[in-house]
PDB file of C-alpha atoms in Angstrom:
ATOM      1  CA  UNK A   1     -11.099  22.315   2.380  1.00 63.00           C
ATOM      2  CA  UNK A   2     -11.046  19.144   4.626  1.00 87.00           C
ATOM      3  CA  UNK A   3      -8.556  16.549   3.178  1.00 95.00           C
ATOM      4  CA  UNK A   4      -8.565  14.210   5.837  1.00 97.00           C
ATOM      5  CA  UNK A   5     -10.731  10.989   5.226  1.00 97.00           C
ATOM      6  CA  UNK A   6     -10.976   8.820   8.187  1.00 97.00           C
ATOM      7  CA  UNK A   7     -11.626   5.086   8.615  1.00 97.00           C
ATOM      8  CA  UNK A   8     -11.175   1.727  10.818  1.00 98.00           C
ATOM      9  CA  UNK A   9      -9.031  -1.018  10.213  1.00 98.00           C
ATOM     10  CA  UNK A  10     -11.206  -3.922   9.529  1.00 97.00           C
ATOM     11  CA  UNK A  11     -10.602  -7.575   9.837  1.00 97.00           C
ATOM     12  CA  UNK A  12     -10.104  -8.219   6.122  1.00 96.00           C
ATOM     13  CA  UNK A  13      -7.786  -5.382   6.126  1.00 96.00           C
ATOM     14  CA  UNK A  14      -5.062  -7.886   7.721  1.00 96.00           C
ATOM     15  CA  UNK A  15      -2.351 -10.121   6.310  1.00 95.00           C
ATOM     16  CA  UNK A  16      -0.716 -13.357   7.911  1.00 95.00           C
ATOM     17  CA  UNK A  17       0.941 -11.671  10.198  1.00 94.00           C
ATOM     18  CA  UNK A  18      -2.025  -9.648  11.869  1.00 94.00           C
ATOM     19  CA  UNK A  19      -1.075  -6.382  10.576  1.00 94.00           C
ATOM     20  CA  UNK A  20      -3.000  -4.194   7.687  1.00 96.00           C
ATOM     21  CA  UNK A  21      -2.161  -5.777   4.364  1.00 95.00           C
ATOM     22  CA  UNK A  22      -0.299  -4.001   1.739  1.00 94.00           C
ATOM     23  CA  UNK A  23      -2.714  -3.572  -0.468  1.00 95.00           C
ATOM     24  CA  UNK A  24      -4.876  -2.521   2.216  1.00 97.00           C
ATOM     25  CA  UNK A  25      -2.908   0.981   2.193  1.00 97.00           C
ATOM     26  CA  UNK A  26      -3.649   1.604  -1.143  1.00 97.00           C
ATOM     27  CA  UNK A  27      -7.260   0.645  -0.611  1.00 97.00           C
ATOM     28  CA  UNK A  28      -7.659   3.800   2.017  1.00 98.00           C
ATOM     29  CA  UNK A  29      -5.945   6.018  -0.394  1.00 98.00           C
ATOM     30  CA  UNK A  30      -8.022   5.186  -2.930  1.00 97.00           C
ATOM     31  CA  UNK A  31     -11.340   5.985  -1.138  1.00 97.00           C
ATOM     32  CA  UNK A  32     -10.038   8.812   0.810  1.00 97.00           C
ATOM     33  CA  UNK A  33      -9.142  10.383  -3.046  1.00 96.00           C
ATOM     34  CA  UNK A  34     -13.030   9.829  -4.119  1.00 95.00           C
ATOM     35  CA  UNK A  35     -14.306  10.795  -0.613  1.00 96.00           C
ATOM     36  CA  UNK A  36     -11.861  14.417  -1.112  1.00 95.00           C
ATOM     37  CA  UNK A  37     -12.562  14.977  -4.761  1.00 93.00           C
ATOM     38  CA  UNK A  38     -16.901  14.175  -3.525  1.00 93.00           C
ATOM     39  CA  UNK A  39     -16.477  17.011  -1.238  1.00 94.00           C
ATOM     40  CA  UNK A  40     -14.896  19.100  -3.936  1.00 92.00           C
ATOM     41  CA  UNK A  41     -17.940  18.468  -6.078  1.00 89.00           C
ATOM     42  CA  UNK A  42     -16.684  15.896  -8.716  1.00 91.00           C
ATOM     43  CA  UNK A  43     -18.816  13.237  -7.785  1.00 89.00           C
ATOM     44  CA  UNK A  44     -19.284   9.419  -9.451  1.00 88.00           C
ATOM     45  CA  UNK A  45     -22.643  11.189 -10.632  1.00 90.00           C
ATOM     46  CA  UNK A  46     -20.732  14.238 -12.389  1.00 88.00           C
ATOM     47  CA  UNK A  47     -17.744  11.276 -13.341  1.00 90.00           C
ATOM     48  CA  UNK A  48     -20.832   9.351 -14.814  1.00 92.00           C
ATOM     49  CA  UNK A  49     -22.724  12.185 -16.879  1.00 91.00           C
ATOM     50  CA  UNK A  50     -19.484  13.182 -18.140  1.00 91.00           C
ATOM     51  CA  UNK A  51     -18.532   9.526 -18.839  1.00 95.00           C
ATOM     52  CA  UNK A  52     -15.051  10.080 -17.425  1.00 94.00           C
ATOM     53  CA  UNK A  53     -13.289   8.640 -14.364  1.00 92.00           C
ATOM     54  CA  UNK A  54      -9.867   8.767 -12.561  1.00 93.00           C
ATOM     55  CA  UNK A  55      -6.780   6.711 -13.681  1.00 95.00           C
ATOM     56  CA  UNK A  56      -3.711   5.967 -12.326  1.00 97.00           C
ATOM     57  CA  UNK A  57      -0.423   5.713 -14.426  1.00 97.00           C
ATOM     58  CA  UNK A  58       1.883   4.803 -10.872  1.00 98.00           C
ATOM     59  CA  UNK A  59       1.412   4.366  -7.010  1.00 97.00           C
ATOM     60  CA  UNK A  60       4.050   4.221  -4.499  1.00 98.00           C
ATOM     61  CA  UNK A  61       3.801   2.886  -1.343  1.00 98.00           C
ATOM     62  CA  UNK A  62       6.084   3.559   1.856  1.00 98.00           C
ATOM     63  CA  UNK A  63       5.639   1.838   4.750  1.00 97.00           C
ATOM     64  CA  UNK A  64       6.731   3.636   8.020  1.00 97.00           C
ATOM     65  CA  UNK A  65       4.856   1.514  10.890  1.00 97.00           C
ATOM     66  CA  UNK A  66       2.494  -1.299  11.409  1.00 96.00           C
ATOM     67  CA  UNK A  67      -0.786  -1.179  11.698  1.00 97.00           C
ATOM     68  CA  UNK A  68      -3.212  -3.167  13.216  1.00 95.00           C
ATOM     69  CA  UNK A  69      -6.664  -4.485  13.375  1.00 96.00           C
ATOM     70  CA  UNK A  70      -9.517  -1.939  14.543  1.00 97.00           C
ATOM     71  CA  UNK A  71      -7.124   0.981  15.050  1.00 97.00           C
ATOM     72  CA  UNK A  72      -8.475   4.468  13.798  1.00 98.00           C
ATOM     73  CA  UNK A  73      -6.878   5.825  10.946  1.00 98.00           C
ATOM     74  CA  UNK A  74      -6.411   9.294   9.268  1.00 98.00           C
ATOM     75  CA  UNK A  75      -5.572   9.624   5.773  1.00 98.00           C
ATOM     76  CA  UNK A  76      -4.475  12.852   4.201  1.00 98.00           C
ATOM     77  CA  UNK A  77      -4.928  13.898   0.447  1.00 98.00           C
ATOM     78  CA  UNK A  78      -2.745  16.887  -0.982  1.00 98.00           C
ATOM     79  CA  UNK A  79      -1.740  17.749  -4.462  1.00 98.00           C
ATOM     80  CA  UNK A  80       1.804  17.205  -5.286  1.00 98.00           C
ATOM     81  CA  UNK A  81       1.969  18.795  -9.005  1.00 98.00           C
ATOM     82  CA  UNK A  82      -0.954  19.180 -11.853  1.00 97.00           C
ATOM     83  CA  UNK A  83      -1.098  20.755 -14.663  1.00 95.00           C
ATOM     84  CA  UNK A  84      -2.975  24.178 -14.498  1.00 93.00           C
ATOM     85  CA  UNK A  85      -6.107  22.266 -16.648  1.00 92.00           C
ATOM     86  CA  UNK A  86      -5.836  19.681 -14.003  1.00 92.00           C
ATOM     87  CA  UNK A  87      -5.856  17.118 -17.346  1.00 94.00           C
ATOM     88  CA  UNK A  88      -2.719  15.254 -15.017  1.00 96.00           C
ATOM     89  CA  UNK A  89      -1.915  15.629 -11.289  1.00 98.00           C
ATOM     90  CA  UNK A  90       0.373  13.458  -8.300  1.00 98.00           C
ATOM     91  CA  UNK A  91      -1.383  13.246  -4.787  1.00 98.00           C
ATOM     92  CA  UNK A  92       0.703  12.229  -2.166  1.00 98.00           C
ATOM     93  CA  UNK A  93      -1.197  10.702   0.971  1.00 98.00           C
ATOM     94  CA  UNK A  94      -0.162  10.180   4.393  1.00 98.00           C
ATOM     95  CA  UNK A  95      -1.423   7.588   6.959  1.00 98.00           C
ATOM     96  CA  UNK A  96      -1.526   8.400  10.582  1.00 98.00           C
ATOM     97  CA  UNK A  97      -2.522   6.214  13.258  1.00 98.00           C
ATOM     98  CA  UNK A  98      -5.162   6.771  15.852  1.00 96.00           C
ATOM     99  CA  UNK A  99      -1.714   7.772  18.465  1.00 97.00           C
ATOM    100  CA  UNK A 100      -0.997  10.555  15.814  1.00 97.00           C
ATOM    101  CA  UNK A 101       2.198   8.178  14.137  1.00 98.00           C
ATOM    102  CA  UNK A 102       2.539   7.878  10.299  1.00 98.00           C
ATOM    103  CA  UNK A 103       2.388   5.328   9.110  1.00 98.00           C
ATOM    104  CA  UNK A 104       3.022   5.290   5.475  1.00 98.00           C
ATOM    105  CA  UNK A 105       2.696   7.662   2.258  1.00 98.00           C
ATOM    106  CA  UNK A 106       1.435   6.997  -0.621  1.00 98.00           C
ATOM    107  CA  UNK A 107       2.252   8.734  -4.075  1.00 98.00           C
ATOM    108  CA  UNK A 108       0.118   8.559  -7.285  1.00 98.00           C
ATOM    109  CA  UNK A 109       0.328   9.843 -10.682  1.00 98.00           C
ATOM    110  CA  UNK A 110      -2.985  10.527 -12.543  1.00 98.00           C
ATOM    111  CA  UNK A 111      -4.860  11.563 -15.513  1.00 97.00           C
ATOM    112  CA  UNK A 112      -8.949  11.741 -16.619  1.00 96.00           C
ATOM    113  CA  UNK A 113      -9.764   8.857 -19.277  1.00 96.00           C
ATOM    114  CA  UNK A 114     -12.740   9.583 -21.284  1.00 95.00           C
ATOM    115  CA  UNK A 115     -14.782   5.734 -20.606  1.00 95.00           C
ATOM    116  CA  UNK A 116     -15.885   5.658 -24.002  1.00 95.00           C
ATOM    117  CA  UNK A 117     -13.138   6.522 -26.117  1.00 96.00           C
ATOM    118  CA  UNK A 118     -10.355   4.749 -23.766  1.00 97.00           C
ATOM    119  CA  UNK A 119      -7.983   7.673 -24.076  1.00 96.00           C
ATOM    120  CA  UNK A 120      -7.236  10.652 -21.816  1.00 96.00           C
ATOM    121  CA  UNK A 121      -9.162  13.850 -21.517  1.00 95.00           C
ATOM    122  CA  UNK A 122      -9.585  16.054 -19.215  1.00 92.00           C
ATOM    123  CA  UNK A 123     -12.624  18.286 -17.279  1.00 92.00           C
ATOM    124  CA  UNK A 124     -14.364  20.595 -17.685  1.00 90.00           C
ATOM    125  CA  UNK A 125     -13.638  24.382 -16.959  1.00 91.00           C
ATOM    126  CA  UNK A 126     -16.714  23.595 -14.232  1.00 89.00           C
ATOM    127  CA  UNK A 127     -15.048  20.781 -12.989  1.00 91.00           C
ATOM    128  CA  UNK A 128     -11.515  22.269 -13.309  1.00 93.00           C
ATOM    129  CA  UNK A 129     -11.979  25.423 -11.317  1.00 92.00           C
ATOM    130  CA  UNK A 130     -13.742  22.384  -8.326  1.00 92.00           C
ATOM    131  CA  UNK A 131     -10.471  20.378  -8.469  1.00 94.00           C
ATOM    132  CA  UNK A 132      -8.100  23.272  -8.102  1.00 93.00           C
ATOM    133  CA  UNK A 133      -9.480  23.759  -4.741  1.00 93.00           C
ATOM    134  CA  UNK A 134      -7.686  21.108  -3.720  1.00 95.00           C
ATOM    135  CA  UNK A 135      -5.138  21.538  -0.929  1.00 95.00           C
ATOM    136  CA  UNK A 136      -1.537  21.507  -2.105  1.00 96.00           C
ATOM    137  CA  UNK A 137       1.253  20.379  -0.768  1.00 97.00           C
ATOM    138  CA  UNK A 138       4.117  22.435   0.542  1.00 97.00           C
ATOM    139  CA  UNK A 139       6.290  21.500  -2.416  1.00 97.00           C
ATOM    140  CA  UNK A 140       3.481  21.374  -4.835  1.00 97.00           C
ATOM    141  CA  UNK A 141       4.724  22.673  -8.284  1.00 97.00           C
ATOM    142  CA  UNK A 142       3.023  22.920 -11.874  1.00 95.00           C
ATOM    143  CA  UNK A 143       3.439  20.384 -14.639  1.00 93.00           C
TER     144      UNK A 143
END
């Protein structure tokens, strides 16, 4: 399963001091999670019918090396724990630089949250089966 989304550093990306924002991080983990979990088959159309989405409950950020503007960068997506229902899960990302240098990781906590009811739920057996194809990390464990 490819895990790797990749994307460019744009000018809005960048903070005062000419290197990619912190928040900036977050925003490439964040789309290379729905990019990953698209490939995977749980799409904003199957998120929709379902009326579910993705939440987060905590995201960590570690910063390793700057980054700057228009520089190529990789971002990884592995599964760090999850319940075998896949009703909670961590991802950990990492951030690599076009010269192959990480950058920073990135850990989240997660759960499904039913858009109607406001409260947690969790997928389908379809949908479950889709996100257990995941790639997991080397340390991944169960929840």
């Amino acid at each position: 399963m490819n895990n790797v989304y990749e994307g460019k550093v744009m000018w809005s990306h960048l903070d005062a001091n000419m290197h990619m924002r912190h928040s900036a991080y977050a925003d490439f983990a964040a789309q290379a999670r729905i990019v990953v979990l698209d490939r995977l088959g749980l799409d904003l159309k199957a998120f929709q019918h379902l009326r579910i989405g993705p939440i987060l409950f905590r995201e960590e950020l570690v910063y390793l090396r700057e980054v700057g503007i228009n520089e190529h960068l990789k971002v990884t997506v592995e599964l760090t724990k999850s319940r075998p229902d896949g009703s909670r899960w961590s991802i950990r990302h990492e951030v690599f630089r076009e010269d192959g240098v990480k950058a920073a990781v990135i850990n989240v906590d997660g759960a499904w949250l039913d858009l109607g009811k406001r409260k947690l739920t969790g997928l389908t057996d379809e949908l479950v089966e889709q996100f257990n194809r995941l790639n997991r990390s080397e340390d991944y464990e169960e929840i």
